[in-house]
Short mmCIF file of C-alpha atoms in Angstrom, two decimals:
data_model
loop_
_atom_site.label_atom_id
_atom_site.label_comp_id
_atom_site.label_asym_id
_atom_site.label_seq_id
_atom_site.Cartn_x
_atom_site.Cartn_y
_atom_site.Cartn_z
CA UNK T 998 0.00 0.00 0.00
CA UNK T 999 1.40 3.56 -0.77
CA UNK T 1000 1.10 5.92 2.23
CA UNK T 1001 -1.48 7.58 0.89
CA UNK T 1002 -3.57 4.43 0.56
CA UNK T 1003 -2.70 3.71 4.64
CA UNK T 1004 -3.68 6.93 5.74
CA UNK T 1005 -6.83 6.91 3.86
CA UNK T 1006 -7.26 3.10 5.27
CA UNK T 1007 -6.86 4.48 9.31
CA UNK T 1008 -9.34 7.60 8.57
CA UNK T 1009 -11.65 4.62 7.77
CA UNK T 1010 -10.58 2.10 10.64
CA UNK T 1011 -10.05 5.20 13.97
CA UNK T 1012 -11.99 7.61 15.27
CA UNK T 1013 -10.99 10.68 14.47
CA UNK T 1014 -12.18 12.60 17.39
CA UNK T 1015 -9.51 14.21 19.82
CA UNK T 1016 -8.39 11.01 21.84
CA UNK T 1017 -7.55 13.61 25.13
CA UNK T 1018 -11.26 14.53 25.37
CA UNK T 1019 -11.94 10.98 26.11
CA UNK T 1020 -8.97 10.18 28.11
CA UNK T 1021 -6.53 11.36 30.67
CA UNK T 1022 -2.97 10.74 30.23
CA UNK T 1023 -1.39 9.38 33.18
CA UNK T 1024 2.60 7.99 32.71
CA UNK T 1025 4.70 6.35 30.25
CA UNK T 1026 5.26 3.07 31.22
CA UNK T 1027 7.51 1.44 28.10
CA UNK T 1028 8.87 2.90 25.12
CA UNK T 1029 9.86 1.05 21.65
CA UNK T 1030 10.81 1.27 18.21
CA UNK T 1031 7.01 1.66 17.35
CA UNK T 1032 6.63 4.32 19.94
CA UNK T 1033 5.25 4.55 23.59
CA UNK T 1034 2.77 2.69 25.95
CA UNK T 1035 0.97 5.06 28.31
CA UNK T 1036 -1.18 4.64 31.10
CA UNK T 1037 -4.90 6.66 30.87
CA UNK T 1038 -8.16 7.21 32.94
CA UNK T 1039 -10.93 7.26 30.88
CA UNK T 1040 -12.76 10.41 31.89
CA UNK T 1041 -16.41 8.57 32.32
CA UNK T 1042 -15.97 4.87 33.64
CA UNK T 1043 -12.86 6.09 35.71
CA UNK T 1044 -11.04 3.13 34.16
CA UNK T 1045 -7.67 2.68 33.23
CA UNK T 1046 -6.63 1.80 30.30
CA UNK T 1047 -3.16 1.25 28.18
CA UNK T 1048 -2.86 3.47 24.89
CA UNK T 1049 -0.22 3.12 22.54
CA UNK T 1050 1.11 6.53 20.66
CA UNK T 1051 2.86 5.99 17.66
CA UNK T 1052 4.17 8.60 15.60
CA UNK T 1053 3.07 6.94 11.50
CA UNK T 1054 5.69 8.95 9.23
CA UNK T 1055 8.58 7.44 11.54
CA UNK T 1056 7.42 3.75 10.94
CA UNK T 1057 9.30 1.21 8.95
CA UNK T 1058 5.50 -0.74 7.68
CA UNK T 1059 2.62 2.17 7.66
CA UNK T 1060 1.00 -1.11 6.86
CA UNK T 1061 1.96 -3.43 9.96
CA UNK T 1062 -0.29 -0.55 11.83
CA UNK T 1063 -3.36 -1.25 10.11
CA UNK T 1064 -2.53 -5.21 10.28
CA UNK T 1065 -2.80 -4.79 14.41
CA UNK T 1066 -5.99 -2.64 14.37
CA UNK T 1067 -8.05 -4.91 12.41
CA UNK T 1068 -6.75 -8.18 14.69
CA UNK T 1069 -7.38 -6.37 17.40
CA UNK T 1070 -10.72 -5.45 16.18
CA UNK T 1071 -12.05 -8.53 14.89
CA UNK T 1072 -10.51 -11.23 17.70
CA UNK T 1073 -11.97 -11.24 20.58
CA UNK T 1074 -10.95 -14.01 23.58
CA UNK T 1075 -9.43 -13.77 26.96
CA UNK T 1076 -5.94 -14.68 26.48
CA UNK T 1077 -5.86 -11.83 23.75
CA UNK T 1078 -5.54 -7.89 25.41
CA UNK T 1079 -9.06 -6.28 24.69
CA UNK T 1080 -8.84 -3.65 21.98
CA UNK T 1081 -11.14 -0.42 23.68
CA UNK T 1082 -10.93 1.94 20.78
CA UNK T 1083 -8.18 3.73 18.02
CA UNK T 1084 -7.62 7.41 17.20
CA UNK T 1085 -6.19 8.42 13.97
CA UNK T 1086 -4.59 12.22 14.70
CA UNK T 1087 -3.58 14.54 11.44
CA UNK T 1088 -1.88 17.91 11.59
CA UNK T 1089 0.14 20.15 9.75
CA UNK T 1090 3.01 18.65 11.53
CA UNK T 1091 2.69 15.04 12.68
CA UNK T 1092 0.63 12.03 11.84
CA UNK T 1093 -0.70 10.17 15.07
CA UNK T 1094 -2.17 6.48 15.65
CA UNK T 1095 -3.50 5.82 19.38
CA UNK T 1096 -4.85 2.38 20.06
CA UNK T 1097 -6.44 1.99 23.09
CA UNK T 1098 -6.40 -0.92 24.86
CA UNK T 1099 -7.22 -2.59 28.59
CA UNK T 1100 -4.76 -1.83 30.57
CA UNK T 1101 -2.97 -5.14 31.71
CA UNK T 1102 -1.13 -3.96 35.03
CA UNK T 1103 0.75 -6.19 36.11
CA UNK T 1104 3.25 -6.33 33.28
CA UNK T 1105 4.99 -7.91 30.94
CA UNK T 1106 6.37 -11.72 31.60
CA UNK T 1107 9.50 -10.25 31.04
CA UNK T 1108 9.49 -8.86 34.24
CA UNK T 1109 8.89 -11.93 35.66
CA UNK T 1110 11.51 -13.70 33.86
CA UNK T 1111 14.34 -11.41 34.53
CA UNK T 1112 13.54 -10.69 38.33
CA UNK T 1113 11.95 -13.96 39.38
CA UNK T 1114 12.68 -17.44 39.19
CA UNK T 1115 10.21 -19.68 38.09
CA UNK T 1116 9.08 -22.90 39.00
CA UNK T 1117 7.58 -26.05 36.45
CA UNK T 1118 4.05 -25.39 37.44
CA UNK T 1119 4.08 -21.70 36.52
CA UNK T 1120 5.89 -22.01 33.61
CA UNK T 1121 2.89 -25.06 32.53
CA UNK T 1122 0.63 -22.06 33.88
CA UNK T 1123 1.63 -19.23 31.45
CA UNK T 1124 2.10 -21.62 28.67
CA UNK T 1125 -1.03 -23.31 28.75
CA UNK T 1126 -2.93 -19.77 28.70
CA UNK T 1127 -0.29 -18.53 25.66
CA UNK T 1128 -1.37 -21.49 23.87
CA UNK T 1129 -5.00 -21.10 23.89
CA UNK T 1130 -4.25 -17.59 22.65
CA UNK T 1131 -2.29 -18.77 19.17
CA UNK T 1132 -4.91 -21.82 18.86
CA UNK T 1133 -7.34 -19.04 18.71
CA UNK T 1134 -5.50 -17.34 16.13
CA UNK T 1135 -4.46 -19.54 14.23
CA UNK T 1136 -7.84 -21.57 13.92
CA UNK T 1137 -8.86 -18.02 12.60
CA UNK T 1138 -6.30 -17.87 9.90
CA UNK T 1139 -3.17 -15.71 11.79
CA UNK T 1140 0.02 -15.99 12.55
CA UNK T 1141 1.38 -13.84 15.09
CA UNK T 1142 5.13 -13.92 14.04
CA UNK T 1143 6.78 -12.21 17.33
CA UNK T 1144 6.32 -14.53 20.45
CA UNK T 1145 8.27 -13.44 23.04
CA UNK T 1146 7.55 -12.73 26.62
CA UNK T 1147 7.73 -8.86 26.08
CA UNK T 1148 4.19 -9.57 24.08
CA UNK T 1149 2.78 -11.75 27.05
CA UNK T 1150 1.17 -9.40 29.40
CA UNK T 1151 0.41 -10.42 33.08
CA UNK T 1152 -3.11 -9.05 35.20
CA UNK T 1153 -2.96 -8.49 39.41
CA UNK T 1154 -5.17 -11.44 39.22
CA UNK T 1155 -2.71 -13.85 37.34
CA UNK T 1156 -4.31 -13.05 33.98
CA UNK T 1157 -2.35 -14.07 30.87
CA UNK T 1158 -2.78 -12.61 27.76
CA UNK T 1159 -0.84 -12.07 24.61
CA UNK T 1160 -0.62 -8.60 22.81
CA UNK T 1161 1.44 -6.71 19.89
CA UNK T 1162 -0.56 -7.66 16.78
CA UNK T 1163 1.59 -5.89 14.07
CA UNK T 1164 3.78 -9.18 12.80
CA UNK T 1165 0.02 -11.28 12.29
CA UNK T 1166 -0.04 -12.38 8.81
CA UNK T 1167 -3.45 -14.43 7.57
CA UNK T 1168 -2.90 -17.90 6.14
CA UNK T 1169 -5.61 -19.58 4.19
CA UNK T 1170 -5.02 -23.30 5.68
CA UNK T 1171 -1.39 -24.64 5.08
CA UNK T 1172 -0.46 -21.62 3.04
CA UNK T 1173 3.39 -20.75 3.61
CA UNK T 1174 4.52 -16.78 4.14
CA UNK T 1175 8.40 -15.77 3.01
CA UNK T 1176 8.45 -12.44 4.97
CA UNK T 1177 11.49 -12.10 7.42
CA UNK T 1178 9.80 -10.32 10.43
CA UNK T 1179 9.58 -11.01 14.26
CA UNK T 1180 12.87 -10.95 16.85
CA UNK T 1181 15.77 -12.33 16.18
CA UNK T 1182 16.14 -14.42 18.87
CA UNK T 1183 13.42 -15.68 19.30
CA UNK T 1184 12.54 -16.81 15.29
CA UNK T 1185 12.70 -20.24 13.73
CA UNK T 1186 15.06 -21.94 11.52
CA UNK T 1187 12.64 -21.44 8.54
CA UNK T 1188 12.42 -18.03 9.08
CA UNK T 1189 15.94 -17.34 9.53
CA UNK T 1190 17.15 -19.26 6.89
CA UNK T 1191 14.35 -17.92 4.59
CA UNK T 1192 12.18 -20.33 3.63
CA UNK T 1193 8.49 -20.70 3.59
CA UNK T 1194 6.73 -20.88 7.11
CA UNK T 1195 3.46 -21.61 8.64
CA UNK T 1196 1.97 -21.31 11.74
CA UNK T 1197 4.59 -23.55 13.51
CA UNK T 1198 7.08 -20.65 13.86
CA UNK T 1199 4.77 -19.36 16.44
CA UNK T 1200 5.23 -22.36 18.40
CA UNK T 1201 9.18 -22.51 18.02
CA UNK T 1202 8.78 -18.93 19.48
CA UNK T 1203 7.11 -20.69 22.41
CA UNK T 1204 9.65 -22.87 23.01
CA UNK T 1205 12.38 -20.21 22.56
CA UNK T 1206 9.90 -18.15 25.40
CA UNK T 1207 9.67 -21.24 27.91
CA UNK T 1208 13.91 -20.97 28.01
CA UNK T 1209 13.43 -17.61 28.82
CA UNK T 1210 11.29 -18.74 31.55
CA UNK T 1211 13.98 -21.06 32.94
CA UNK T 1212 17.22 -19.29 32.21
CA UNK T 1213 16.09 -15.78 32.79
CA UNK T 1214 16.70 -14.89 28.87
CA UNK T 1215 16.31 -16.22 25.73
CA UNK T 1216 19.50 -18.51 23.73
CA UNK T 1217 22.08 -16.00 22.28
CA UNK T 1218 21.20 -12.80 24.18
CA UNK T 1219 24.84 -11.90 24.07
CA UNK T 1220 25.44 -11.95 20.39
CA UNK T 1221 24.35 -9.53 18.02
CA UNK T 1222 21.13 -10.04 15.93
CA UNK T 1223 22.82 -11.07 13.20
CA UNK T 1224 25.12 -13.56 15.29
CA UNK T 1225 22.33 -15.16 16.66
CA UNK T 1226 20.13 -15.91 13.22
CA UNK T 1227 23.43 -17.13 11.98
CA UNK T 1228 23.46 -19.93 15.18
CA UNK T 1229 19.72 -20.61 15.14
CA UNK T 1230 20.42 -21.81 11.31
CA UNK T 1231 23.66 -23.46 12.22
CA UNK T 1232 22.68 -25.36 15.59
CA UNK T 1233 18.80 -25.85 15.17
CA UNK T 1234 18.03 -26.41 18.92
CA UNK T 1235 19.52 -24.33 20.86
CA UNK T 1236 21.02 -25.04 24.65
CA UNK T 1237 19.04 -24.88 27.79
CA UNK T 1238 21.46 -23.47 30.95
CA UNK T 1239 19.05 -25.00 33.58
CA UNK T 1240 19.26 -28.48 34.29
CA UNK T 1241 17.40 -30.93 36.17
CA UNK T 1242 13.83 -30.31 33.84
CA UNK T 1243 11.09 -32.61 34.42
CA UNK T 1244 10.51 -35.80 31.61
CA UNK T 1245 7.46 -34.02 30.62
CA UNK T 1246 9.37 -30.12 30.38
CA UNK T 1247 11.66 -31.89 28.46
CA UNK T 1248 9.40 -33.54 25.87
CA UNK T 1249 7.30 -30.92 25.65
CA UNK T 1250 10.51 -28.63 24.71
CA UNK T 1251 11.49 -31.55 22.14
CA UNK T 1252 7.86 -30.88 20.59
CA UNK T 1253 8.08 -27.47 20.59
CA UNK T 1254 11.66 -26.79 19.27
CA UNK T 1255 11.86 -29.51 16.48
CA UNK T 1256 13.74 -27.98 13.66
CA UNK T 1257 11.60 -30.68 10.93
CA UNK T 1258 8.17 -28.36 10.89
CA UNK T 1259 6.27 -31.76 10.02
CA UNK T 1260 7.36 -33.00 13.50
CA UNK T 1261 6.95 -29.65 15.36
CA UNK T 1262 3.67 -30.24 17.48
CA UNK T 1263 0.63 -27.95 16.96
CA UNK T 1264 -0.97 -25.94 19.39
CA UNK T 1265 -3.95 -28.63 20.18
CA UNK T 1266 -1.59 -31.67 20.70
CA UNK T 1267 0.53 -29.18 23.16
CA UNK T 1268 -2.56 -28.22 25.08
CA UNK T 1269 -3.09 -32.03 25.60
CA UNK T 1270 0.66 -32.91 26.58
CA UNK T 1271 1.33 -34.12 29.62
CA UNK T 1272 3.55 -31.41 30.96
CA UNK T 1273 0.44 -28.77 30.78
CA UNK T 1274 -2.32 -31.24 31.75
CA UNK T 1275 -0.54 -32.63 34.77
CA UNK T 1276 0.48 -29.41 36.25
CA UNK T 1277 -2.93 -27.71 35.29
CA UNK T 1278 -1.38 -24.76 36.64
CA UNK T 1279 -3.98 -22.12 38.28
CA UNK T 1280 -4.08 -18.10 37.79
CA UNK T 1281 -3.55 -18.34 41.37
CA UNK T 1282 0.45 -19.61 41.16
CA UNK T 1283 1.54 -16.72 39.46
CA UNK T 1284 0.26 -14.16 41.45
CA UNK T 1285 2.96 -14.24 44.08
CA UNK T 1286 5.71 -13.51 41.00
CA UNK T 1287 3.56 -10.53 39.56
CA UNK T 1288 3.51 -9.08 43.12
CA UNK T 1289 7.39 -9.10 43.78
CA UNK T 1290 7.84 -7.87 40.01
CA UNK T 1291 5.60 -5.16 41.30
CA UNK T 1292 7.33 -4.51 44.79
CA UNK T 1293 10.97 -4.17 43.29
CA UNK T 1294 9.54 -1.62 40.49
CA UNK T 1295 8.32 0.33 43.49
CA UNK T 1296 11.52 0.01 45.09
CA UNK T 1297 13.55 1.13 41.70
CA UNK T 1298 11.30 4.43 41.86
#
């Protein structure tokens, strides 16, 4: 799509409405290459809610923008992050998208994976309820393309639910996709090497997100980007640092990060493995990790 053809697309999609008239900005709570995440009040309910600002003339795929609004939009289920409402801003000097969405505040899993260490039955916890999310989608035809625990978002109440729609891609059955997109670290031998994917590169993600869970990072955090596509093509699976995994953590891992697609496991045999039916992991488990992430952010401020 030319830009022209985007911005016409958003005028269609957002409201286009001053969003500060409906909500009050709060604080910035993250900031990325596709701009910032704030924290509102919505000036009626008294709610609050997350909106993303992103500035459109700065970003790499005006298109990727429309992508998220529309899954947002359409896909509703509660392992996804409800989408509230979007705002498309124009002036004479910047072009605005604001996506509002519920406010999830207790944080990303990365939080949890960097300060915490977690045991078998939360990891089977957080899994099982990231799973049902990408069964969802891709019984619906979507890929999501950038699994990582930065896009897993944690509620007070032990709430999982996945967010950051602009990597989906539809698929019409087994129909393959070329496009190189997602996070280094965390993408699949087909990707990397450049050959045509499916939905299985979301669950490779998973299994590249479940190390993260158990060694506090993801394989190849110390090398560059480009180092570490190079090593997911050269070594296939990659190394776990933890030891002493249960026989059903283990398989489950095999499943997950097969390098043969054909034997990679889809999402409704991994729902039904043993490691997340035994531990049937309850919201309840996690919420003791979301509350120290929450006391040592206090602390920090």
């Amino acid at each position: 799509m030319t830009d022209d053809e985007v911005f016409e697309e958003l005028r269609k999609l957002c409201c286009l409405s001053d969003p500060k008239e409906v909500y009050q900005m709060q604080q910035e709570v993250g900031k990325g290459a596709s701009g910032s995440v704030f924290i509102a009040l919505d000036k009626q309910t008294r709610q609050q809610v997350a909106i993303k600002v992103m500035n459109i003339d700065t970003q790499p795929s005006k298109e990727s923008l429309i992508n998220e609004i529309r899954v947002m939009k359409d896909f509703a289920h509660p392992n996804l992050v409800n989408f509230l409402d979007s705002f498309f801003i124009e002036t004479a000097f910047k072009r605005q998208l604001w996506v509002v969405m519920e406010y999830m505040s207790g944080g990303p899993l990365t939080d949890i994976v960097i300060e915490t260490v977690m045991k078998e039955h939360q990891i089977s916890y957080v899994t099982r309820e990231t799973l049902k999310a990408l069964k969802f989608l891709h019984d619906k035809g979507v890929i999501h393309r950038d699994i990582k625990s930065d896009n897993v978002l944690m509620g007070l109440d032990g709430r999982v639910k996945v967010t950051d729609f602009g990597f989906c891609a539809n698929v019409q059955g087994d129909e393959k996709r070329m496009t190189v997109c997602g996070t280094p670290y965390w993408m699949s031998p087909e990707i990397v090497t450049r050959k045509k994917y499916g939905k299985k590169v979301d669950i490779w993600s998973l299994g590249i997100m479940i190390i993260e869970m158990l060694d506090g990072e993801p394989p190849y955090m110390n090398e560059t980007p480009f180092r570490a596509a190079y090593l997911i093509a050269a070594n296939g699976r990659p190394q776990i640092k933890t030891t002493g995994l249960s026989a059903p953590l283990s398989d489950f891992l095999d499943r997950t990060l097969e390098v043969d697609v054909d034997k990679r496991a889809p999402c409704h045999e991994l729902l039904n493995h043993e490691f997340i039916v035994k531990n049937n992991g309850e919201a309840k488990s996690v919420i003791p990790l979301v509350k120290v992430v929450q006391k040592i952010k206090k602390q920090k401020f």
